[in-house]
Backbone as JSON, one array per atom type, in Angstrom:
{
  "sequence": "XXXXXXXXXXXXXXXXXXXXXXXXXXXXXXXXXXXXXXXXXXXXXXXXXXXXXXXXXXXXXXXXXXXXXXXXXXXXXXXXXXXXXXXXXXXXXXXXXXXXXXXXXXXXXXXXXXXXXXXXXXXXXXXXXXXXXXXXXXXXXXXXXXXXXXXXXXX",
  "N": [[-12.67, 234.52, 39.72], [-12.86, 232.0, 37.15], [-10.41, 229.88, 35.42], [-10.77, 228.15, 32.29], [-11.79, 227.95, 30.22], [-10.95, 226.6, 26.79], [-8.48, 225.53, 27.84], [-7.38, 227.38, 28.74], [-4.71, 229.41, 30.2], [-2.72, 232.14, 32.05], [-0.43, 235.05, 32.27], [0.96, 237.49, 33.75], [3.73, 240.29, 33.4], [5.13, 242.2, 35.25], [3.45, 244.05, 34.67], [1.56, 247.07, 34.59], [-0.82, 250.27, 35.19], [-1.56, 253.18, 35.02], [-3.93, 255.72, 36.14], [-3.19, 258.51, 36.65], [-3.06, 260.11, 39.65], [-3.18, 258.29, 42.33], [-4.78, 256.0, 41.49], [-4.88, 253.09, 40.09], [-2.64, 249.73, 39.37], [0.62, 248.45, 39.88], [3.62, 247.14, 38.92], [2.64, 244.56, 38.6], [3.07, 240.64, 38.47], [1.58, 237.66, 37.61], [0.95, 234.29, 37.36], [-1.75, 232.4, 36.33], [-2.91, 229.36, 36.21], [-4.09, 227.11, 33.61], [-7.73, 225.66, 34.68], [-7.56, 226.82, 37.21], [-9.08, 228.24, 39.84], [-9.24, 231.77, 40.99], [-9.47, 234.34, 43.37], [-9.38, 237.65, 44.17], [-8.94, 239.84, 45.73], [-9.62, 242.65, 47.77], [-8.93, 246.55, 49.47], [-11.33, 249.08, 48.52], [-11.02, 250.6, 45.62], [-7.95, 249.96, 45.22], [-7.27, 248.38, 43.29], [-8.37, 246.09, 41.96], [-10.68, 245.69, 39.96], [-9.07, 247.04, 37.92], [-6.81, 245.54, 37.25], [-8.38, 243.3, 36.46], [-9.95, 244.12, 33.98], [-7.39, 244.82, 32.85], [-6.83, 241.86, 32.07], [-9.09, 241.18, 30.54], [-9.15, 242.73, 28.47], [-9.68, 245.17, 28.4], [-8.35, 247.16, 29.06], [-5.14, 248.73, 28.27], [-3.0, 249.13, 29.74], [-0.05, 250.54, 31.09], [2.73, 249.6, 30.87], [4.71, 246.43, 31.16], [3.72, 242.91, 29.96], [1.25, 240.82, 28.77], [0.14, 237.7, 29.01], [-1.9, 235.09, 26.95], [-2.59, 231.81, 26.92], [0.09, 231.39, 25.92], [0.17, 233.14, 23.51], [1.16, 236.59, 23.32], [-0.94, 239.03, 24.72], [-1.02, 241.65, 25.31], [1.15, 244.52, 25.39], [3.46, 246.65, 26.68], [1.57, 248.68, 26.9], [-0.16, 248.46, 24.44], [-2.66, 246.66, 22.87], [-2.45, 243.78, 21.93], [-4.46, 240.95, 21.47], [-7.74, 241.3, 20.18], [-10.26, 241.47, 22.66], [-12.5, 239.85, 22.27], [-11.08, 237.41, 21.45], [-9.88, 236.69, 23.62], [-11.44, 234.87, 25.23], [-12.0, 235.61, 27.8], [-14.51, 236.37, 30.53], [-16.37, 238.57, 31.94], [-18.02, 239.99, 34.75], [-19.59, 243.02, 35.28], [-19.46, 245.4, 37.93], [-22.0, 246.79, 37.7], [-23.56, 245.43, 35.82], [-23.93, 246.35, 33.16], [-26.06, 246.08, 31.32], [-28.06, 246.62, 28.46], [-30.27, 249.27, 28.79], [-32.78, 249.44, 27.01], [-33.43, 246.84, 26.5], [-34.51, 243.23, 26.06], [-34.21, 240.41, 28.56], [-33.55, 238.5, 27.23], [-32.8, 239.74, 24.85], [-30.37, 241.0, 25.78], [-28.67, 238.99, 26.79], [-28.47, 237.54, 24.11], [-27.31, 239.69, 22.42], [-24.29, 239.04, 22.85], [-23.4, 237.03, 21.49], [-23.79, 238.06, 18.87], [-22.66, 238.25, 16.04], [-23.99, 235.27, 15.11], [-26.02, 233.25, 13.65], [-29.18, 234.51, 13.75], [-31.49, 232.64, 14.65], [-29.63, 230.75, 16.49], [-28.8, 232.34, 18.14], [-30.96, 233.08, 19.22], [-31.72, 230.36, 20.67], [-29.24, 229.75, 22.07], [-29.18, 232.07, 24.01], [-31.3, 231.75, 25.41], [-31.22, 229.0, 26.68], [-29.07, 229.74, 28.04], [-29.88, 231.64, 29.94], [-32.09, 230.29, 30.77], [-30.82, 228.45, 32.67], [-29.41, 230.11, 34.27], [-31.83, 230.22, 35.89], [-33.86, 231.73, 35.07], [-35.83, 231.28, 33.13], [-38.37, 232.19, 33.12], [-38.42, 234.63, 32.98], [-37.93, 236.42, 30.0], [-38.66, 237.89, 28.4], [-38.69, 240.79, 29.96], [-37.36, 243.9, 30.65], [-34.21, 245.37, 31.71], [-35.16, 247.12, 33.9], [-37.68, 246.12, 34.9], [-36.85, 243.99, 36.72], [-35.36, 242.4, 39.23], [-32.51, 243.63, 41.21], [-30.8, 240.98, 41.63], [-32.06, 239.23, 39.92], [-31.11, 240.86, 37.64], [-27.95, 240.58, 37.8], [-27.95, 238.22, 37.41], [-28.67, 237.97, 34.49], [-26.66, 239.25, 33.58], [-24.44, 237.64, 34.27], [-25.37, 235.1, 32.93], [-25.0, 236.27, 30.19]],
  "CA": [[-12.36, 234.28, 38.34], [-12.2, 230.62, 36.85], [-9.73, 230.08, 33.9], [-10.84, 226.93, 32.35], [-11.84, 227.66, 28.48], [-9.81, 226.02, 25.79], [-7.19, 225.4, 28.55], [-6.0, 229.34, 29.13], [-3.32, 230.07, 31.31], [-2.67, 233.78, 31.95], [0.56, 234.96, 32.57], [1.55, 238.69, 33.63], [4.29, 240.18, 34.21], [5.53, 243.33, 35.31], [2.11, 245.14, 34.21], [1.33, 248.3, 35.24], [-1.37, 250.35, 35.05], [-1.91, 254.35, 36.3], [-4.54, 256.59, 35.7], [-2.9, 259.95, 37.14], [-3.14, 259.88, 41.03], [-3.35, 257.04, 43.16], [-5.66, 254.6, 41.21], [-4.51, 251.76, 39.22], [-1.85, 248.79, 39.48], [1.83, 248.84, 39.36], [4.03, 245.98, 38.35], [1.95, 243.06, 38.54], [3.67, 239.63, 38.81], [0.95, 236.62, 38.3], [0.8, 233.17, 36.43], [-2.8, 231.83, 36.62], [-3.13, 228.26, 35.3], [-5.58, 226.64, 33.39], [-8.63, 225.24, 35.43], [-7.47, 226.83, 38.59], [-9.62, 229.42, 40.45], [-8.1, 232.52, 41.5], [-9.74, 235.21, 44.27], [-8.83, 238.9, 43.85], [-9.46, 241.21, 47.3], [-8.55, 244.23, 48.67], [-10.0, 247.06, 49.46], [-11.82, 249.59, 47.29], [-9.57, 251.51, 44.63], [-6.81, 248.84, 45.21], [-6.51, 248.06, 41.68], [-8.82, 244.79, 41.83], [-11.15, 245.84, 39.15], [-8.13, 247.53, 37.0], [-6.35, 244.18, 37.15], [-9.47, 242.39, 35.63], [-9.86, 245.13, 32.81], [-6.05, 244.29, 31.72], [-6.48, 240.42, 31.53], [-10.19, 241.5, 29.53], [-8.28, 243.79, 27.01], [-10.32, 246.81, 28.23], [-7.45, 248.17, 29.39], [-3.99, 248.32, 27.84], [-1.6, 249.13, 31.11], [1.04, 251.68, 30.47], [3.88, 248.73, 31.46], [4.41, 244.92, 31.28], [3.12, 242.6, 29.27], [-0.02, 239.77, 29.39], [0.54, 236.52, 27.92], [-2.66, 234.19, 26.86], [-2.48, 230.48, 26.21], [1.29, 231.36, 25.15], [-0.1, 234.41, 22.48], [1.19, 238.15, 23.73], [-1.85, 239.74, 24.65], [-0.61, 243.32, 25.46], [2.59, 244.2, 25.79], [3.77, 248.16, 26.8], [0.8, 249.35, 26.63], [-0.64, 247.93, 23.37], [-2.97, 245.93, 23.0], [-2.14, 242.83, 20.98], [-4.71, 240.72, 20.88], [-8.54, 241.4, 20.92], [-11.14, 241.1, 23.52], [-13.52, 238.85, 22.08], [-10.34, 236.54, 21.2], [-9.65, 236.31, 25.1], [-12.07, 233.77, 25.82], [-12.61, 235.85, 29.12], [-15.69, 237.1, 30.48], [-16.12, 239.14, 33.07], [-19.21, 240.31, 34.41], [-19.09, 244.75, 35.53], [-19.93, 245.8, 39.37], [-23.22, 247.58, 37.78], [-24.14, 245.01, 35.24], [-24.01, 246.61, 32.23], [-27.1, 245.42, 30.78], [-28.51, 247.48, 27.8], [-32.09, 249.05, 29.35], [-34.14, 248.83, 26.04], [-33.56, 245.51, 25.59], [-35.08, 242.75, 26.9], [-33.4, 239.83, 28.84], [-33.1, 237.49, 25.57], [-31.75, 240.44, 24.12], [-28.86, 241.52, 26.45], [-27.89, 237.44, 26.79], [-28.61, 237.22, 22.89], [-25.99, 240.28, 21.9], [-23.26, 238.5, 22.9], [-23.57, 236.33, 19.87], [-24.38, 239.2, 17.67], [-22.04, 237.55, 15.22], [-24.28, 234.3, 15.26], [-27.33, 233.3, 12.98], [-30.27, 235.01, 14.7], [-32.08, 231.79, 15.41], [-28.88, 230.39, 16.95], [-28.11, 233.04, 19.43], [-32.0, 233.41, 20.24], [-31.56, 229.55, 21.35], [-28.42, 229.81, 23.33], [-29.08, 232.6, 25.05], [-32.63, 231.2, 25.93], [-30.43, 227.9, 27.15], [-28.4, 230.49, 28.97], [-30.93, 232.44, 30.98], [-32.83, 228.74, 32.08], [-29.7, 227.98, 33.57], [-29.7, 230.85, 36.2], [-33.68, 230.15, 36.68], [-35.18, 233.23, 34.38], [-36.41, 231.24, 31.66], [-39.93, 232.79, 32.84], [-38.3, 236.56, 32.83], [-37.16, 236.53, 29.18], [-38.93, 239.29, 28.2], [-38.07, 241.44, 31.16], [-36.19, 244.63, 30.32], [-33.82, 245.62, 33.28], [-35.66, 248.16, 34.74], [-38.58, 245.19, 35.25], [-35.99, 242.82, 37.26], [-34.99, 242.56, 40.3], [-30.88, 243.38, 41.37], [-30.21, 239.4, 41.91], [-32.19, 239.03, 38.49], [-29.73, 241.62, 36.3], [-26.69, 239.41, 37.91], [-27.97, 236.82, 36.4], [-28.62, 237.99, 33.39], [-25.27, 239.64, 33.32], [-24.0, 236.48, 34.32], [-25.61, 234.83, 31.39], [-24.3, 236.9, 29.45]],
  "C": [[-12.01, 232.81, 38.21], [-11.74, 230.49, 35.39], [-9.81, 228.55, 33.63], [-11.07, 227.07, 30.62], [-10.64, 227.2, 27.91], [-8.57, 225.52, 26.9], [-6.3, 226.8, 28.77], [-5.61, 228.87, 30.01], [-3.28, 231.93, 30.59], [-1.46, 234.22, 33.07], [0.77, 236.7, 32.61], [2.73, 239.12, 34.27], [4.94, 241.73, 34.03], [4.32, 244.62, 34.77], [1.8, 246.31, 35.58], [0.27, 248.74, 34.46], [-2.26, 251.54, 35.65], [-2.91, 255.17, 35.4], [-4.56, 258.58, 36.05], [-3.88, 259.38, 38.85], [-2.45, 258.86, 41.72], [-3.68, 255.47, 42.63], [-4.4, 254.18, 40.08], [-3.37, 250.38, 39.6], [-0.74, 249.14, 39.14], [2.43, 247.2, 39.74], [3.67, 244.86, 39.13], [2.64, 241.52, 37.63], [2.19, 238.28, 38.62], [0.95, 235.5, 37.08], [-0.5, 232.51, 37.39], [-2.48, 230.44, 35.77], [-4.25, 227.65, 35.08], [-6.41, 225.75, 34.53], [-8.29, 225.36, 37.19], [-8.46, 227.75, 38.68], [-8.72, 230.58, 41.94], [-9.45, 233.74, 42.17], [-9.12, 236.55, 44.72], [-9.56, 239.73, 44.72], [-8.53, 241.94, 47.47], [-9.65, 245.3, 48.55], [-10.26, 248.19, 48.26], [-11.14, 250.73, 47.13], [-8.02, 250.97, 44.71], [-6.41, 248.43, 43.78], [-6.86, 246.83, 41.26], [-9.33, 244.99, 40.39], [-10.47, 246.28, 37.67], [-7.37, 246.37, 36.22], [-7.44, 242.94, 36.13], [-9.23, 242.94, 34.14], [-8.58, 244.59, 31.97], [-6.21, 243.04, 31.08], [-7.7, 240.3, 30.65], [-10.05, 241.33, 28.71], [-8.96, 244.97, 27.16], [-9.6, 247.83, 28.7], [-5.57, 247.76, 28.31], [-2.67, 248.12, 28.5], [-0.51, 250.13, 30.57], [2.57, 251.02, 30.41], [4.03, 247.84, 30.8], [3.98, 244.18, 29.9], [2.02, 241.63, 29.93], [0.04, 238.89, 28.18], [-0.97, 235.62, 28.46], [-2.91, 232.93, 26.47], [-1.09, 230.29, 25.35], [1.16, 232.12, 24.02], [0.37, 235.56, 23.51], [-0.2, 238.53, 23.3], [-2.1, 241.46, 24.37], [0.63, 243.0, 25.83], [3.03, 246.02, 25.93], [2.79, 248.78, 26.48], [-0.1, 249.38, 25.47], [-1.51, 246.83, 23.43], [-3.05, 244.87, 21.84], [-3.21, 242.03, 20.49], [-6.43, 240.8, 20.98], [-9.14, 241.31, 21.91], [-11.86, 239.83, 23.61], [-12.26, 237.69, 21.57], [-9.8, 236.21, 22.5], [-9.8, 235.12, 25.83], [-11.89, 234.37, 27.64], [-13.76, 237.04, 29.22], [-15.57, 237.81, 32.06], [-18.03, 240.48, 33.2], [-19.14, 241.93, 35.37], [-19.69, 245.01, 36.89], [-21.83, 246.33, 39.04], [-24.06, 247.13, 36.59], [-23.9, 244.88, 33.28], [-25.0, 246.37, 31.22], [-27.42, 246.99, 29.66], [-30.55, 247.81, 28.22], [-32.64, 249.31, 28.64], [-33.92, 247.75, 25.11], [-34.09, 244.86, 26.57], [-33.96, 241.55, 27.7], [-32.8, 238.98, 27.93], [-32.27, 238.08, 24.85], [-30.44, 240.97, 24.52], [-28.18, 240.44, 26.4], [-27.39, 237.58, 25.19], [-27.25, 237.95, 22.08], [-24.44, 239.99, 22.14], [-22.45, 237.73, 22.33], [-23.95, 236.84, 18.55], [-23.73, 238.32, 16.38], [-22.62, 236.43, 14.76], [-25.6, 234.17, 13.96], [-28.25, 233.51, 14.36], [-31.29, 233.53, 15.81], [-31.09, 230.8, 16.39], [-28.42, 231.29, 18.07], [-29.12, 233.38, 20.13], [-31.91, 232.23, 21.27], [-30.14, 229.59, 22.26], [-28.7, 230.84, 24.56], [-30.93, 232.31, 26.22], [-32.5, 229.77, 27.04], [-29.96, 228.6, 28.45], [-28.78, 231.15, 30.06], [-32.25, 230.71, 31.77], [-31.81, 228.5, 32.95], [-29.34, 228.32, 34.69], [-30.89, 230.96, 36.11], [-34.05, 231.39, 36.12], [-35.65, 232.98, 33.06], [-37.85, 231.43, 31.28], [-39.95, 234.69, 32.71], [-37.72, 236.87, 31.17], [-37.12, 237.6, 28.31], [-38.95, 239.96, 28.93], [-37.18, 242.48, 30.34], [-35.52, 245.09, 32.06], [-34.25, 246.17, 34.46], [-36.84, 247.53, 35.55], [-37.92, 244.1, 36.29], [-35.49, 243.5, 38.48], [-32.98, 242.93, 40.55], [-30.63, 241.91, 41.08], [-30.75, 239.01, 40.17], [-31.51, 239.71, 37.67], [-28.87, 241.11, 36.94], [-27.05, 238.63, 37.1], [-27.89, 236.96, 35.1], [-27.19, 238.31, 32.4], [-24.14, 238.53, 33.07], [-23.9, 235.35, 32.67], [-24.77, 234.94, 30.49], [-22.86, 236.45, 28.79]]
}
């Protein structure tokens, strides 16, 4: 993960985060600062991927809170302040790509909000950038694994 937009910082503290059993996170402690890069291991069902989810907003945590650029993000389990107001991206173990779209179009919906001819050119910008500005019409199922990263990536 690199936290570098607008200058975030990401600040948690005491977050938690159970899903009945074993899985999830329990009081999580971390101050990221802007333009550092931070490396999140352990092994699998550790609570790496859970931990992402919170600082997203796709999760809310049942605990704690999560502070963004000095805004409360979540706080006891609430989530304060959108997703798409995060300014973090995060790309899913399995892609997530939509498979009847094409690659222009999975990059492209990310800007749904955008004038059409403005989000066909970025995400056309976006996909040259990881080298598939000859796969653009490509739907996922046409692409290789290393090509849906990228596109995900993109994304």
């Amino acid at each position: 993960m690199v936290v570098h937009q607008r200058g975030s910082s990401i600040s948690l503290e005491g977050m938690s985060c159970h899903y009945g059993g074993d899985g999830g996170v329990s009081q999580i402690h971390l101050d990221i600062a802007s333009g550092s890069q931070l490396a999140i291991v352990g092994a699998s069902g550790s609570g790496k991927s859970t931990l992402l989810r919170l600082i997203a907003g796709l999760e809310a945590g049942n605990e704690g809170s999560l502070t963004i650029d000095g805004q409360l993000a979540s706080q006891a389990g609430r989530i304060l302040m959108e997703p798409n107001r995060r300014h973090v991206g995060m790309v899913f173990q399995d892609f997530a790509l939509f498979p009847h779209m094409t690659a222009l179009e999975n990059v492209g919906f990310a800007a749904h909000l955008q004038a059409r001819h403005v989000q066909r050119q970025r995400a056309e910008e976006l996909l040259q950038r990881v080298g598939l500005n000859h796969r653009l019409h490509a739907k996922p199922s046409e692409l290789s694994g290393g090509e849906q990263q990228r596109v995900a990536l993109a994304r």
